[in-house]
């Protein structure tokens, strides 16, 4: 009897707590360079909340795949970010910073950072935590060549400042 009480006590108390914050985000964006005609497509296959936070801000960890439209290369980034909802559910401001997983190959070191503002639109009336987010922002990307054993000579390995438009599907708790 004592074991049953000890095991069910934490489960019952966990059900009465309402968690808040961010659960998942999936997005696609089109970036265009400020100078020149370079452009990229960026996909976020997952973006997960790290901790249960308030309804006004949350920390998250994400993966970003950047596909330049003028080169035969791509980069996969692991990033950390913070999203702030100054007006609860309507407007979101997101800041992300990350490094490329291609740094493991020691061909080049790449880092990326962006700031994004978006408008979140409620998708389903019955599921009030599903949103379609339309956003725009600026992105900074830089690449430093370390060991050029792959022999890449492309503008892709240079400084890339861009503005972007994206669409995201967000699930919040």
Tab-separated table of C-alpha atoms in Angstrom:
chain	number	residue	atom	x	y	z
A	1	UNK	CA	0.000	0.000	0.000
A	2	UNK	CA	2.853	2.363	0.871
A	3	UNK	CA	4.576	1.662	-2.485
A	4	UNK	CA	1.333	2.413	-4.340
A	5	UNK	CA	0.968	5.779	-2.581
A	6	UNK	CA	4.617	6.675	-3.213
A	7	UNK	CA	4.347	5.831	-6.913
A	8	UNK	CA	1.008	7.517	-7.658
A	9	UNK	CA	1.638	10.675	-5.615
A	10	UNK	CA	4.083	12.261	-8.088
A	11	UNK	CA	1.912	11.231	-11.051
A	12	UNK	CA	-1.185	12.922	-9.636
A	13	UNK	CA	0.685	16.096	-8.774
A	14	UNK	CA	2.254	16.205	-12.257
A	15	UNK	CA	-1.194	16.076	-13.858
A	16	UNK	CA	-2.452	19.106	-11.935
A	17	UNK	CA	0.480	21.291	-13.069
A	18	UNK	CA	-0.109	23.018	-16.413
A	19	UNK	CA	3.089	23.305	-18.370
A	20	UNK	CA	3.670	26.346	-20.541
A	21	UNK	CA	6.149	27.218	-23.210
A	22	UNK	CA	7.213	25.970	-26.568
A	23	UNK	CA	6.945	22.442	-27.827
A	24	UNK	CA	7.903	22.331	-31.515
A	25	UNK	CA	8.513	24.495	-34.578
A	26	UNK	CA	8.924	23.502	-38.231
A	27	UNK	CA	9.788	26.171	-40.787
A	28	UNK	CA	11.033	27.001	-44.268
A	29	UNK	CA	12.547	30.322	-45.313
A	30	UNK	CA	13.882	32.007	-48.418
A	31	UNK	CA	16.963	34.210	-47.875
A	32	UNK	CA	18.218	36.849	-50.288
A	33	UNK	CA	21.590	38.569	-49.857
A	34	UNK	CA	21.768	42.306	-49.201
A	35	UNK	CA	24.584	42.656	-51.731
A	36	UNK	CA	24.727	40.585	-54.889
A	37	UNK	CA	22.271	38.034	-56.147
A	38	UNK	CA	22.961	35.174	-53.741
A	39	UNK	CA	20.031	33.361	-52.219
A	40	UNK	CA	19.477	30.321	-50.039
A	41	UNK	CA	16.691	28.107	-48.849
A	42	UNK	CA	16.675	27.286	-45.121
A	43	UNK	CA	14.724	24.433	-43.558
A	44	UNK	CA	14.186	23.787	-39.870
A	45	UNK	CA	13.257	20.101	-39.514
A	46	UNK	CA	12.990	20.417	-35.755
A	47	UNK	CA	13.057	23.102	-33.113
A	48	UNK	CA	12.258	21.896	-29.618
A	49	UNK	CA	11.747	23.759	-26.367
A	50	UNK	CA	14.391	23.072	-23.741
A	51	UNK	CA	12.553	23.852	-20.530
A	52	UNK	CA	9.058	24.712	-19.417
A	53	UNK	CA	8.986	28.493	-19.293
A	54	UNK	CA	6.379	31.215	-19.068
A	55	UNK	CA	3.846	32.009	-21.761
A	56	UNK	CA	5.854	35.106	-22.755
A	57	UNK	CA	9.279	33.581	-23.542
A	58	UNK	CA	11.003	30.249	-24.074
A	59	UNK	CA	14.418	28.790	-24.863
A	60	UNK	CA	14.767	26.300	-27.681
A	61	UNK	CA	17.319	24.183	-29.522
A	62	UNK	CA	17.032	23.661	-33.262
A	63	UNK	CA	18.560	22.222	-36.395
A	64	UNK	CA	18.792	24.400	-39.510
A	65	UNK	CA	19.653	23.125	-42.989
A	66	UNK	CA	20.905	25.845	-45.343
A	67	UNK	CA	20.803	25.103	-49.080
A	68	UNK	CA	22.407	27.785	-51.275
A	69	UNK	CA	20.749	28.083	-54.666
A	70	UNK	CA	24.009	28.919	-56.475
A	71	UNK	CA	26.374	26.257	-55.028
A	72	UNK	CA	26.440	22.489	-54.713
A	73	UNK	CA	27.054	22.622	-50.964
A	74	UNK	CA	24.870	22.738	-47.901
A	75	UNK	CA	25.366	23.237	-44.176
A	76	UNK	CA	23.581	21.764	-41.185
A	77	UNK	CA	23.562	24.010	-38.099
A	78	UNK	CA	22.777	23.305	-34.478
A	79	UNK	CA	21.435	26.450	-32.848
A	80	UNK	CA	20.160	27.812	-29.566
A	81	UNK	CA	17.550	30.520	-29.434
A	82	UNK	CA	15.098	32.501	-27.410
A	83	UNK	CA	11.613	33.514	-28.480
A	84	UNK	CA	9.717	36.316	-26.795
A	85	UNK	CA	5.976	36.925	-27.081
A	86	UNK	CA	5.528	40.562	-25.971
A	87	UNK	CA	1.742	40.460	-26.601
A	88	UNK	CA	1.118	36.873	-25.480
A	89	UNK	CA	0.127	34.975	-28.689
A	90	UNK	CA	0.102	37.491	-31.550
A	91	UNK	CA	3.647	38.735	-32.205
A	92	UNK	CA	6.854	36.763	-31.704
A	93	UNK	CA	10.482	37.898	-31.719
A	94	UNK	CA	13.104	35.169	-32.099
A	95	UNK	CA	16.896	35.344	-31.835
A	96	UNK	CA	19.008	32.297	-32.839
A	97	UNK	CA	22.744	31.605	-32.935
A	98	UNK	CA	24.469	28.414	-34.010
A	99	UNK	CA	27.451	26.657	-35.510
A	100	UNK	CA	27.655	24.293	-38.436
A	101	UNK	CA	28.094	20.571	-38.017
A	102	UNK	CA	30.502	20.708	-40.970
A	103	UNK	CA	33.024	22.115	-38.492
A	104	UNK	CA	33.635	18.486	-37.550
A	105	UNK	CA	35.134	17.845	-40.995
A	106	UNK	CA	37.613	20.718	-40.398
A	107	UNK	CA	37.105	22.028	-43.909
A	108	UNK	CA	35.606	25.303	-42.735
A	109	UNK	CA	34.175	26.842	-39.570
A	110	UNK	CA	30.754	28.381	-40.063
A	111	UNK	CA	28.551	30.271	-37.649
A	112	UNK	CA	25.115	31.750	-38.159
A	113	UNK	CA	22.831	34.156	-36.317
A	114	UNK	CA	19.441	35.632	-37.035
A	115	UNK	CA	16.694	37.786	-35.620
A	116	UNK	CA	13.103	37.254	-36.724
A	117	UNK	CA	9.727	38.827	-36.055
A	118	UNK	CA	6.565	36.944	-36.848
A	119	UNK	CA	2.820	37.035	-36.629
A	120	UNK	CA	1.266	33.880	-35.220
A	121	UNK	CA	-2.150	32.886	-36.561
A	122	UNK	CA	-4.275	30.336	-34.717
A	123	UNK	CA	-4.788	27.259	-36.928
A	124	UNK	CA	-7.411	25.111	-35.210
A	125	UNK	CA	-10.121	26.420	-32.891
A	126	UNK	CA	-10.306	23.171	-30.925
A	127	UNK	CA	-6.520	22.963	-30.527
A	128	UNK	CA	-5.710	26.457	-29.359
A	129	UNK	CA	-1.936	25.940	-29.201
A	130	UNK	CA	-1.288	25.305	-32.938
A	131	UNK	CA	-0.130	28.352	-34.889
A	132	UNK	CA	0.904	29.255	-38.427
A	133	UNK	CA	3.655	31.851	-38.116
A	134	UNK	CA	4.518	34.239	-40.956
A	135	UNK	CA	7.783	36.037	-40.363
A	136	UNK	CA	10.623	38.091	-41.697
A	137	UNK	CA	14.093	38.846	-40.421
A	138	UNK	CA	17.789	39.241	-41.057
A	139	UNK	CA	20.462	36.549	-40.998
A	140	UNK	CA	24.250	36.784	-40.676
A	141	UNK	CA	26.431	33.896	-41.797
A	142	UNK	CA	30.199	33.721	-41.943
A	143	UNK	CA	32.557	30.970	-42.895
A	144	UNK	CA	36.246	30.728	-42.103
A	145	UNK	CA	38.283	28.293	-44.192
A	146	UNK	CA	40.423	26.023	-41.986
A	147	UNK	CA	41.872	23.161	-44.030
A	148	UNK	CA	40.866	23.293	-47.673
A	149	UNK	CA	41.295	19.600	-48.368
A	150	UNK	CA	37.932	19.516	-50.158
A	151	UNK	CA	39.200	22.301	-52.470
A	152	UNK	CA	36.065	24.403	-52.340
A	153	UNK	CA	36.346	27.709	-54.157
A	154	UNK	CA	32.945	29.276	-53.923
A	155	UNK	CA	31.302	32.459	-52.780
A	156	UNK	CA	29.437	30.225	-50.345
A	157	UNK	CA	32.445	30.301	-48.017
A	158	UNK	CA	32.322	34.077	-47.660
A	159	UNK	CA	30.365	36.499	-45.509
A	160	UNK	CA	26.637	36.285	-46.231
A	161	UNK	CA	24.209	38.856	-44.825
A	162	UNK	CA	20.630	38.406	-45.924
A	163	UNK	CA	17.005	39.186	-45.234
A	164	UNK	CA	14.483	36.377	-45.238
A	165	UNK	CA	10.815	35.518	-45.322
A	166	UNK	CA	9.591	32.359	-43.680
A	167	UNK	CA	6.575	30.325	-42.823
A	168	UNK	CA	6.482	28.153	-39.717
A	169	UNK	CA	4.143	25.755	-37.968
A	170	UNK	CA	4.380	26.126	-34.195
A	171	UNK	CA	2.959	24.026	-31.421
A	172	UNK	CA	2.951	25.601	-28.000
A	173	UNK	CA	2.000	24.057	-24.684
